[in-house]
Amino acid sequence: MKRQEIKEILQSETVGDTVKVNGWVRTKRESKNVNFINLNDGTVLDNLQIVADVNIFGNDILRKVNTGAALSVIGELVESQGQQNVELIAKEIEVIGEADPDKYPLQPKRHSLEFLREIAHLRYRTNTFSAIARVRHSMIFAVHKFFTEKGFFNIHTPIITSSDAEGAGEMFQVSTLDMGNPPRKEDGSIDYSEDFFGKKTSLTVSGQLEGELAALALSKIYTFGPTFRAENSNTSRHLAEFWMIEPEMAFYDLNDNMDLAEEFLKYLINYALENCQTDLKFLSQRQQQEEKNKPQDQRTMELIEKLNFVAENEFVRLTYTDAINILQNSKPAKKGKFKYPVEGFGTDLQSEHERYLVEKHFKKPVILIDYPANIKAFYMKVNEDNKTVAAMDVLFPQIGEIIGGSQREERYDILVEKMKAMNIPLEDMNWYLDTRRYGSAPHSGFGLGFERLITFVTGMTNIRDVIPFPRAPKNCEF
RNA sequence: UCCCCAGUAGCUCAGUUGGUUAGAGCGGCGGACUGUUAAUCCGUAGGUCGUAGGUUCAAGUCCUACCUGGGGAGCCA
């Protein structure tokens, strides 16, 4: 007999059918005559209640039906006398895999996220993490759907790279050399010509530069792949291994870039609202449980309300210079409430400043543009004022920068000049500069941190909870 | 990397100004009862108090270092 998934059974609710389900036991409640087993197969948040008659199934079987055990059940779907619509009256129960109740770490009770993080290999078996996994999948699919509908091509940029000029952070080195006794040159430095690739290599911190190569041939491309940063960042917003989406478009200026970024984010959020209702509703309830312990002024908007709010409202667009003005004239600045005073033009904004703009002043997502050139990367296009660059950061409530992007500098001479000033080795970047030598064209792009998006959409507060196996400093389990 | 907080039973926590034998709830196990909803009731087992030093007659409690986790900052996505 063919197994049916619980999602499909609960959707159709075809009472009277005999069906076979496989899944894992969440809880079991024992009565004199019947046992109630909540079975979950991960296809949907909800469990199917299995009713097992004690007189049919002996203690030999029922004692093995413990939280975490895998079961296969054949039974008749009937209307339930309890709070759910339907339930399965079991005719056959097979315990496929037992779970020793003395040792199985997941209990039929609420666990802390910190504890579940330590048993990340089992945390999918909870409502919260299975819901996150399903939402994450939906978002992956929506990313590809959005770009496909818009005529973008997906490009796989390299994961191992010999370019150490991506300029986005510290890199993890990739080597097969004997670390205890590496080959050395005469001056004592390590001789990478003996290494696997014959040169020093690392894990990528961004596919952008390679993406630009493709965009200047295919017009519109996007990458969606893993990126690695060896920064010693210990926060709830950073991972050492994360997934990034980087579209790159030829003949797009900064305004086109902003339009795309805003449309993209709204598309993803709307997709989640339409396709992940059950999971989002659960995640919302979970979040509100957590919020109960927080002081009133630190509570956030209800999850679905918040997502609708972002999807429906236009993002505010303003220049870095205007933002500085707003901040300097703000109440907290005048009352000295900012921990870091708002310095004038030329300094980067602190998290508290970004949060003030987004959460207090505008109460909407904000796109900041035209940053001072000296605090941004070498490839960003210099504006006419010669002081600022055509950069854009999309700031979201709570998580801060969700997107960072720019119009790229397409003028060869100016780019080379900037690279020299920023000590980027020109000889290693010839392949990149070729795009500016031959048929250079205005182009733009941005990077979206996928896990930051998932954090926002699921209402989770720690980024380590929205990726299956988080990698962070001093933490690489599994 | 910096600042703050925490680490006690499988989980979540309490443990007084340092003072006999370290507690509770949940979970597990045993039983009672029951078409139950994280069922309910009774009973029971379960602890090198993060690690290493130190102070003291005496340390879960005080001090130091380290480790791990959390919150915030920086770096960024």
XYZ file of C-alpha atoms (C1' of nucleotides) in Angstrom:
555
model
C 0.000 0.000 0.000
C 1.246 3.423 -0.954
C 2.040 5.893 1.776
C 0.142 9.173 1.850
C 1.627 12.334 3.247
C -0.050 14.002 6.164
C -0.255 17.318 4.361
C -2.373 15.816 1.645
C -4.548 13.880 4.103
C -5.302 16.969 6.175
C -6.042 18.984 3.057
C -8.471 16.527 1.516
C -9.955 15.082 4.745
C -11.493 12.186 2.820
C -13.335 10.507 5.693
C -13.889 6.782 5.188
C -10.686 6.159 3.249
C -8.166 3.609 4.390
C -4.746 5.225 4.258
C -1.153 4.491 5.161
C 0.971 7.152 6.827
C 4.588 7.200 7.906
C 6.049 9.670 10.361
C 7.537 10.393 13.743
C 5.771 10.403 17.094
C 5.481 13.805 18.721
C 3.370 12.823 21.745
C 1.426 9.858 23.020
C -1.450 10.046 25.503
C -2.546 6.820 27.087
C -6.082 5.949 28.036
C -7.630 2.765 29.322
C -9.007 1.712 25.971
C -7.122 3.809 23.438
C -3.809 5.572 22.965
C -3.663 8.885 21.147
C -0.533 9.324 19.065
C 0.334 12.622 17.432
C 2.211 11.756 14.268
C 4.196 14.261 12.215
C 5.880 13.600 8.894
C 7.273 17.061 8.272
C 5.215 17.709 5.164
C 3.130 20.152 7.156
C 3.212 21.706 10.597
C 0.132 19.868 11.847
C 0.114 16.387 13.311
C -2.270 13.591 12.459
C -3.902 12.048 15.516
C -3.645 8.272 15.463
C -6.113 6.409 17.669
C -4.780 3.009 18.724
C -7.105 0.577 20.491
C -5.234 -0.972 23.405
C -7.139 -4.236 22.952
C -5.909 -4.603 19.353
C -2.333 -3.490 19.837
C -0.623 -5.148 22.730
C 1.796 -3.561 25.096
C 4.665 -4.970 23.017
C 3.937 -2.517 20.243
C 2.540 0.430 22.182
C 5.456 0.568 24.616
C 7.733 1.200 21.631
C 5.576 4.092 20.493
C 7.571 6.833 22.205
C 8.321 10.431 21.377
C 10.700 10.415 18.407
C 9.957 6.898 17.163
C 9.266 6.351 13.462
C 5.968 4.636 12.682
C 4.071 3.310 9.739
C 0.335 3.216 10.346
C -2.514 1.902 8.248
C -5.980 2.922 9.332
C -9.320 4.434 8.533
C -9.708 8.175 8.385
C -12.710 9.267 10.460
C -14.220 12.409 11.836
C -12.628 13.212 15.165
C -14.498 13.579 18.422
C -11.783 15.919 19.609
C -10.589 19.350 18.552
C -9.187 18.307 15.151
C -11.337 17.581 12.141
C -10.095 14.107 11.308
C -8.099 11.324 12.909
C -6.852 7.904 11.928
C -8.247 4.770 13.578
C -5.256 2.457 13.412
C -5.588 -1.032 11.998
C -1.896 -1.805 11.672
C 1.041 -0.151 13.406
C 4.646 -0.880 12.554
C 7.383 0.662 14.643
C 9.994 1.357 11.975
C 12.560 2.936 14.266
C 12.468 3.082 18.029
C 13.591 6.039 20.119
C 14.718 5.221 23.652
C 12.646 7.601 25.813
C 15.365 7.605 28.428
C 17.906 9.000 25.981
C 15.991 10.846 23.250
C 16.746 14.507 23.960
C 13.552 16.033 22.600
C 10.741 15.997 25.103
C 7.086 16.809 24.580
C 7.630 20.248 26.035
C 9.064 23.622 25.144
C 12.831 23.736 24.689
C 15.063 26.778 24.604
C 16.520 27.749 21.249
C 19.981 27.621 22.807
C 19.499 23.994 23.790
C 18.122 23.062 20.371
C 21.117 24.730 18.751
C 23.324 22.226 20.590
C 21.340 19.348 19.103
C 20.933 20.958 15.695
C 20.950 17.523 14.079
C 17.604 16.774 15.749
C 16.002 20.180 15.883
C 14.154 19.730 12.608
C 11.876 17.478 14.594
C 10.400 20.442 16.394
C 7.565 22.608 15.122
C 9.705 25.719 15.082
C 12.594 24.332 13.082
C 10.502 22.347 10.643
C 8.488 25.518 10.022
C 11.681 27.496 9.427
C 12.961 24.800 7.062
C 9.784 24.923 4.997
C 9.792 28.725 4.858
C 13.462 28.669 3.885
C 12.728 26.305 1.044
C 9.888 28.496 -0.171
C 12.185 31.494 -0.185
C 14.844 29.629 -2.177
C 12.225 28.729 -4.727
C 10.822 32.277 -4.813
C 14.288 33.717 -5.476
C 14.722 31.563 -8.565
C 11.127 32.180 -9.633
C 11.459 35.960 -9.379
C 14.634 36.158 -11.400
C 13.499 33.616 -13.953
C 10.288 35.569 -14.550
C 12.392 38.693 -15.082
C 14.744 37.069 -17.586
C 17.785 36.746 -15.353
C 20.240 33.879 -15.728
C 21.591 32.050 -12.724
C 25.381 31.888 -12.678
C 27.433 29.569 -10.502
C 30.422 31.635 -9.480
C 33.420 29.798 -8.029
C 33.511 28.742 -4.396
C 37.275 28.356 -4.358
C 38.954 31.501 -5.582
C 42.475 32.735 -6.122
C 41.347 36.341 -5.949
C 41.956 37.860 -2.568
C 40.711 41.250 -3.664
C 36.993 40.713 -3.340
C 37.196 43.248 -0.603
C 34.376 41.912 1.500
C 36.201 40.475 4.465
C 38.688 37.999 5.868
C 39.015 34.785 3.878
C 39.378 31.127 4.769
C 42.433 29.686 3.119
C 42.117 26.471 1.086
C 45.220 24.299 0.966
C 46.384 20.707 0.808
C 49.848 21.557 2.068
C 51.122 19.857 5.214
C 50.436 22.518 7.787
C 53.074 21.146 10.123
C 55.777 21.238 7.498
C 54.860 23.356 4.472
C 57.297 23.800 1.573
C 59.149 27.078 1.891
C 60.904 29.476 -0.417
C 64.428 30.662 0.203
C 63.182 33.679 2.128
C 61.227 31.408 4.481
C 57.746 32.240 3.183
C 55.417 29.418 2.232
C 55.812 28.220 -1.360
C 52.281 28.037 -2.705
C 53.483 26.894 -6.109
C 53.607 23.461 -4.468
C 50.006 23.732 -3.276
C 47.101 21.952 -4.979
C 46.280 24.813 -7.327
C 49.840 26.048 -7.616
C 48.909 29.278 -5.907
C 47.333 30.604 -2.758
C 43.564 29.975 -2.742
C 40.633 30.765 -0.493
C 36.899 30.292 -0.109
C 34.926 33.040 -1.777
C 33.579 35.986 0.170
C 31.438 37.177 -2.733
C 30.624 36.168 -6.285
C 30.126 39.748 -7.356
C 33.273 40.297 -9.410
C 32.695 37.121 -11.392
C 29.032 38.064 -11.637
C 30.001 41.331 -13.293
C 31.835 39.381 -15.998
C 28.667 37.463 -16.806
C 26.382 40.505 -16.618
C 28.529 42.305 -19.165
C 27.671 39.571 -21.643
C 24.269 38.194 -20.623
C 22.724 41.506 -19.452
C 21.029 40.227 -16.317
C 22.382 37.508 -14.067
C 22.173 36.457 -10.448
C 24.213 34.217 -8.224
C 22.853 32.237 -5.311
C 25.552 30.404 -3.477
C 27.493 29.924 -0.291
C 29.938 32.544 0.878
C 32.496 32.399 3.634
C 33.838 35.061 5.941
C 36.586 34.394 8.435
C 35.671 37.467 10.468
C 35.620 36.973 14.193
C 32.031 38.156 14.376
C 30.104 37.033 17.404
C 26.630 38.383 16.850
C 23.128 37.156 16.156
C 23.380 38.593 12.621
C 26.595 36.997 11.311
C 27.667 33.577 10.133
C 31.028 32.327 8.888
C 29.196 30.384 6.168
C 26.067 31.846 4.667
C 24.159 32.025 1.417
C 24.062 35.120 -0.677
C 22.046 36.251 -3.666
C 23.858 38.670 -5.929
C 22.098 40.005 -9.019
C 24.150 42.022 -11.480
C 22.609 43.975 -14.342
C 24.168 45.672 -17.328
C 22.751 49.078 -18.277
C 21.180 49.561 -14.819
C 21.922 52.717 -12.883
C 21.511 53.142 -9.149
C 17.815 53.975 -9.432
C 17.123 50.874 -11.507
C 19.090 48.941 -8.913
C 16.982 50.293 -6.050
C 13.767 49.597 -7.926
C 14.827 46.001 -8.427
C 15.914 45.530 -4.811
C 12.620 46.871 -3.494
C 10.534 44.848 -5.917
C 12.572 41.733 -5.096
C 12.148 42.002 -1.336
C 8.423 42.664 -1.636
C 8.039 39.742 -4.013
C 9.750 37.382 -1.560
C 7.691 38.587 1.385
C 4.455 38.323 -0.550
C 5.420 34.842 -1.676
C 5.897 33.804 1.942
C 2.578 35.379 2.972
C 0.757 33.495 0.244
C 2.512 30.141 0.417
C 3.619 29.682 4.030
C 0.517 30.735 5.931
C 0.404 27.805 8.352
C 4.066 28.046 9.240
C 4.057 31.837 9.526
C 1.029 31.721 11.793
C 2.818 29.264 14.042
C 6.027 31.315 14.017
C 4.018 34.393 14.871
C 2.492 32.682 17.900
C 5.914 31.464 18.942
C 7.316 34.960 18.693
C 4.495 36.425 20.728
C 5.116 33.866 23.463
C 8.708 35.097 23.625
C 7.640 38.722 23.585
C 5.610 38.236 26.734
C 8.848 38.178 28.687
C 10.060 41.441 27.223
C 9.324 44.931 28.479
C 6.530 46.708 26.626
C 8.736 49.125 24.697
C 10.951 46.376 23.290
C 8.122 44.379 21.774
C 7.902 44.162 18.025
C 5.045 44.178 15.589
C 3.202 40.918 15.114
C 4.983 38.894 12.429
C 2.363 38.738 9.690
C 1.361 42.349 10.275
C 5.031 43.311 9.965
C 5.461 41.392 6.704
C 2.333 42.968 5.252
C 3.555 46.348 6.341
C 6.839 45.971 4.473
C 5.161 44.486 1.420
C 2.641 47.327 1.181
C 4.727 50.407 1.920
C 7.194 52.212 -0.294
C 10.724 52.158 1.016
C 12.118 55.563 1.930
C 15.071 56.588 -0.229
C 17.474 59.211 0.958
C 21.081 60.169 0.683
C 23.673 59.549 3.328
C 24.092 63.328 3.658
C 20.371 63.836 4.322
C 20.445 60.995 6.819
C 23.265 62.678 8.718
C 21.190 65.869 8.844
C 18.122 64.062 10.152
C 20.222 62.299 12.764
C 21.973 65.440 13.904
C 18.638 67.189 14.376
C 16.980 64.180 16.021
C 15.789 64.122 19.610
C 18.258 61.462 20.782
C 21.153 63.423 19.272
C 20.086 66.645 20.982
C 19.537 64.895 24.290
C 22.803 63.008 23.978
C 20.983 59.668 23.941
C 23.124 58.103 21.213
C 26.018 56.115 22.532
C 28.003 57.294 19.528
C 27.438 60.939 18.639
C 26.538 61.571 15.016
C 29.756 62.742 13.441
C 29.668 64.800 10.249
C 30.167 63.641 6.680
C 32.733 60.911 6.228
C 32.026 58.541 9.095
C 29.980 55.395 8.859
C 26.619 55.215 10.581
C 26.409 53.140 13.743
C 23.787 50.432 14.211
C 21.868 52.631 16.624
C 21.689 55.391 14.005
C 20.393 53.057 11.330
C 17.853 51.667 13.740
C 16.686 55.141 14.704
C 16.065 56.028 11.057
C 14.199 52.821 10.283
C 12.340 52.115 13.509
C 11.709 55.578 14.951
C 11.983 58.307 12.337
C 10.522 56.782 9.168
C 9.057 53.579 10.611
C 9.623 51.965 7.205
C 12.461 50.220 5.383
C 14.993 52.775 4.268
C 17.392 52.795 1.322
C 20.416 54.952 2.000
C 22.435 56.048 -1.033
C 25.467 58.124 -1.975
C 27.841 57.212 0.813
C 31.238 58.867 1.243
C 33.702 57.167 -1.081
C 36.260 56.486 1.622
C 34.026 54.080 3.599
C 32.935 51.965 0.621
C 34.501 49.403 -1.705
C 36.761 50.191 -4.650
C 34.350 49.098 -7.379
C 31.584 51.579 -6.574
C 30.955 54.364 -9.056
C 32.202 57.810 -8.097
C 29.443 60.393 -8.216
C 29.768 63.774 -9.901
C 30.515 65.485 -6.601
C 33.708 63.418 -6.495
C 33.109 62.803 -2.786
C 30.412 60.174 -2.752
C 29.802 56.875 -4.513
C 26.625 55.373 -5.966
C 26.157 52.916 -3.128
C 22.896 51.748 -1.625
C 22.129 49.978 1.631
C 18.650 48.663 2.300
C 17.947 48.875 6.027
C 15.246 46.779 7.670
C 13.851 47.011 11.167
C 15.683 44.865 13.749
C 18.140 43.257 11.374
C 19.701 46.390 9.913
C 21.435 46.058 6.566
C 19.700 43.362 4.545
C 21.005 44.455 1.155
C 24.181 46.233 0.149
C 24.755 47.253 -3.437
C 25.953 49.878 -5.842
C 26.311 51.080 -9.369
C 29.758 49.892 -10.415
C 32.554 52.094 -11.677
C 32.659 51.349 -15.398
C 35.315 53.971 -16.325
C 38.659 52.224 -16.670
C 40.920 55.116 -15.686
C 38.971 56.088 -12.614
C 38.693 52.466 -11.480
C 42.427 51.863 -11.837
C 43.165 55.043 -9.952
C 40.921 53.951 -7.076
C 42.391 50.465 -6.991
C 45.857 51.902 -6.705
C 44.753 54.212 -3.914
C 43.178 51.292 -2.045
C 46.167 48.982 -2.629
C 44.309 46.461 -4.762
C 46.907 44.457 -6.728
C 46.217 45.402 -10.356
C 48.174 42.523 -11.855
C 45.880 39.945 -10.179
C 42.788 41.767 -11.398
C 43.475 41.902 -15.111
C 40.569 39.601 -15.836
C 38.256 42.003 -14.014
C 39.696 45.095 -15.669
C 39.178 43.512 -19.092
C 35.449 44.220 -18.685
C 36.331 47.920 -18.546
C 38.838 47.673 -21.368
C 36.479 46.027 -23.837
C 32.915 47.190 -24.227
C 32.557 48.600 -20.749
C 29.047 49.657 -19.838
C 27.196 51.057 -16.844
C 26.030 48.269 -14.582
C 24.755 47.716 -11.077
C 24.071 44.976 -8.597
C 23.533 44.119 -4.976
C 23.946 41.368 -2.434
C 21.179 39.969 -0.265
C 22.170 37.910 2.749
C 19.762 35.015 2.471
C 19.774 34.148 6.166
C 19.057 37.754 7.091
C 16.006 37.576 4.892
C 14.906 34.336 6.554
C 15.469 35.883 9.960
C 13.143 38.696 9.011
C 10.469 36.519 7.436
C 10.366 33.972 10.269
C 10.659 36.497 13.097
C 13.607 34.613 14.570
C 16.116 36.777 16.397
C 19.282 34.703 15.989
C 20.624 33.994 12.508
C 22.015 30.666 13.749
C 18.462 29.393 13.966
C 17.568 29.900 10.307
C 20.402 27.887 8.737
C 20.493 24.123 9.323
C 24.105 23.890 10.431
C 25.411 27.255 11.574
C 29.131 27.937 11.319
C 30.460 30.652 13.581
C 33.726 31.343 15.417
C 34.582 28.360 17.627
C 31.544 26.515 16.339
C 31.539 23.955 13.520
C 29.530 20.959 14.678
C 28.359 18.169 12.387
C 38.143 41.442 19.111
C 35.689 44.677 23.121
C 31.721 45.445 27.077
C 27.819 43.162 30.121
C 25.263 38.677 31.932
C 24.996 33.446 32.747
C 26.825 28.173 33.458
C 23.447 23.728 39.567
C 19.331 16.809 37.595
C 17.714 14.972 30.609
C 15.232 20.288 30.068
C 13.804 25.205 32.519
C 15.265 27.252 36.890
C 15.519 28.308 42.688
C 19.444 27.925 46.248
C 19.331 33.627 51.950
C 24.753 37.697 55.097
C 29.865 31.541 52.893
C 27.644 27.010 57.564
C 25.025 20.060 58.458
C 22.348 15.399 54.034
C 21.790 20.736 47.167
C 15.592 21.759 45.884
C 11.134 22.612 42.486
C 8.460 22.206 37.890
C 8.651 19.650 33.406
C 10.583 15.116 31.117
C 11.801 9.520 32.216
C 10.216 5.160 34.910
C 6.125 2.516 38.031
C 1.009 2.804 39.293
C -4.187 4.950 39.339
C -7.875 7.097 36.307
C -9.603 8.679 31.983
C -11.946 9.986 23.981
C -7.104 12.429 25.225
C -4.945 17.433 23.167
C 2.349 19.605 26.097
C -4.093 15.102 29.696
C -4.774 14.610 35.203
C -3.465 12.383 40.144
C 0.023 9.395 43.366
C 4.881 7.424 43.805
C 10.089 6.891 42.233
C 15.057 7.205 40.267
C 18.304 10.923 38.726
C 23.618 15.903 40.622
C 32.002 15.565 40.515
C 27.095 22.667 41.175
C 31.394 24.539 33.420
C 37.123 23.584 34.153
C 41.626 24.730 36.910
C 43.701 27.342 40.747
C 43.122 30.484 45.192
C 40.954 32.731 49.989
C 38.707 30.320 54.427
C 37.920 26.163 60.087
C 34.190 25.753 56.096
C 32.828 27.434 48.995
C 27.185 25.917 44.629
C 27.856 30.857 47.156
C 33.890 35.050 47.565
C 38.557 36.004 44.183
C 41.613 34.914 39.533
C 42.309 32.593 34.825
C 40.323 29.745 31.053
C 36.174 27.311 28.369
C 31.124 27.476 26.666
C 26.470 30.002 25.913
C 23.421 34.577 25.665
C 22.772 40.056 24.908
C 25.124 44.411 22.939
C 29.260 46.798 19.965
C 32.751 46.612 15.864
C 33.359 44.149 10.919
C 29.451 43.178 7.240
C 25.233 40.356 4.200
